[in-house]
Coordinates of C-alpha atoms and ligand atoms in Angstrom, one line a residue:
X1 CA -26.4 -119.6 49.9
X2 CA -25.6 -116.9 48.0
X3 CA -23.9 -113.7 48.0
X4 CA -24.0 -110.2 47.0
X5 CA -20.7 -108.5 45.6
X6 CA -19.9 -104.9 46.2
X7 CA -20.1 -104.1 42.4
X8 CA -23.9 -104.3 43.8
X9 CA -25.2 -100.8 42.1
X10 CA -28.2 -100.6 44.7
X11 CA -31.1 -101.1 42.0
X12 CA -33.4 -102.6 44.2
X13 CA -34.3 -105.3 41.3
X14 CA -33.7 -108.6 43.1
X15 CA -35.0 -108.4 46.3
X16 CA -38.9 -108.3 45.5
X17 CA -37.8 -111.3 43.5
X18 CA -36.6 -113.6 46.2
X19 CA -39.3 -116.2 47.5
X20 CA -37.8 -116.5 50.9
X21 CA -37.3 -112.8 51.7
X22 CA -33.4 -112.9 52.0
X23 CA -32.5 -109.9 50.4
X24 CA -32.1 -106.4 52.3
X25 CA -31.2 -103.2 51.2
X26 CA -27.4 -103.2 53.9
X27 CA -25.5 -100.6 55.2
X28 CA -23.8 -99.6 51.6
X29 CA -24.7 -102.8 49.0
X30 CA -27.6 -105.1 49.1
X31 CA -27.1 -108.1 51.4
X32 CA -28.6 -111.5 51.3
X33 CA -29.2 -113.4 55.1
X34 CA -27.7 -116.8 54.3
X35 CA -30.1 -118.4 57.2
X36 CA -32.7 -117.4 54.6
X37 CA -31.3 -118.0 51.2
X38 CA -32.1 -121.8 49.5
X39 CA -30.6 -120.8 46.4
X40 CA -34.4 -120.7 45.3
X41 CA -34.2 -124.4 46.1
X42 CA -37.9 -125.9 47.0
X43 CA -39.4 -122.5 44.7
X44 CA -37.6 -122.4 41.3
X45 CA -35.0 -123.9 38.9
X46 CA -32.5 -121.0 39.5
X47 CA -31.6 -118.4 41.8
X48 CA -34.1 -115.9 40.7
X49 CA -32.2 -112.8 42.1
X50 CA -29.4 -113.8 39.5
X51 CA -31.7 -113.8 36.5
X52 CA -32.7 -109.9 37.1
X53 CA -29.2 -108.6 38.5
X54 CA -28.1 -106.8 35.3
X55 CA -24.5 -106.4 36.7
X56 CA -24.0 -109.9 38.0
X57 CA -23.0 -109.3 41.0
X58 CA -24.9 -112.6 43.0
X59 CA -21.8 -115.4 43.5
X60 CA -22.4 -118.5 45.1
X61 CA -21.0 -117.6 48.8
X62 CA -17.8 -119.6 49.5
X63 CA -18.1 -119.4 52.9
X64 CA -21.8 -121.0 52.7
X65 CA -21.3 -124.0 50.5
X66 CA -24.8 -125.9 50.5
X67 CA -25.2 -129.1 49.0
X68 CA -29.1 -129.7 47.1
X69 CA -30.1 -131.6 50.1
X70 CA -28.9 -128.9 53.0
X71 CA -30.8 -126.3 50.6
X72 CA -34.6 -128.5 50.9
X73 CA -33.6 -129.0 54.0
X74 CA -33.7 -125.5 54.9
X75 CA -36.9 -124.6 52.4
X76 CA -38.7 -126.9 54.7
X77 CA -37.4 -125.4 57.9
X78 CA -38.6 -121.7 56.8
X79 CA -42.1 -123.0 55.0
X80 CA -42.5 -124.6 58.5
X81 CA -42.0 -122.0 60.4
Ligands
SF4_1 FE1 -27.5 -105.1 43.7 FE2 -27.8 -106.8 41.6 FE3 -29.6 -106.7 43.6 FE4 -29.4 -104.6 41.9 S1 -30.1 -106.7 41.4 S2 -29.6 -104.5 44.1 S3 -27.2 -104.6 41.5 S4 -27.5 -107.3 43.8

């Protein structure tokens, strides 16, 4: 998954882009629900939140390290459902 930085300025850009609905507006920054978040796995080529961020704020979350497989594996789960 990925994650959202607190250099996050609040723009509101990224979250109408995610396909799976994994970006909220948090308590102070934007957060993205890693139980939701493919990476944009089983939808795009990349991550589309960190194409429009303009301050680059969208990591790769360390403490949710996905391989390609885990990330289909978890499209398919939430197209399921
Ligand atoms: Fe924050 Fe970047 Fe999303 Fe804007 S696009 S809300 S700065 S994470």
């Amino acid at each position: 998954a990925l994650m959202i930085t607190d250099e996050c300025i609040n723009c509101d850009v990224c979250e109408p882009e995610c396909p799976n609905g994994a970006i909220s507006a948090g308590e102070e920054i934007y957060v993205i629900d890693p139980n939701l978040c493919t990476e944009c796995v089983g939808h795009y080529d990349e991550p589309q939140c960190q194409q429009v961020c303009p301050v680059d704020c969208i990591p790769l979350d360390p403490a949710h390290e996905e391989s390609r497989d885990e990330l289909m594996a978890k499209y398919r789960l939430i197209t399921a459902a």
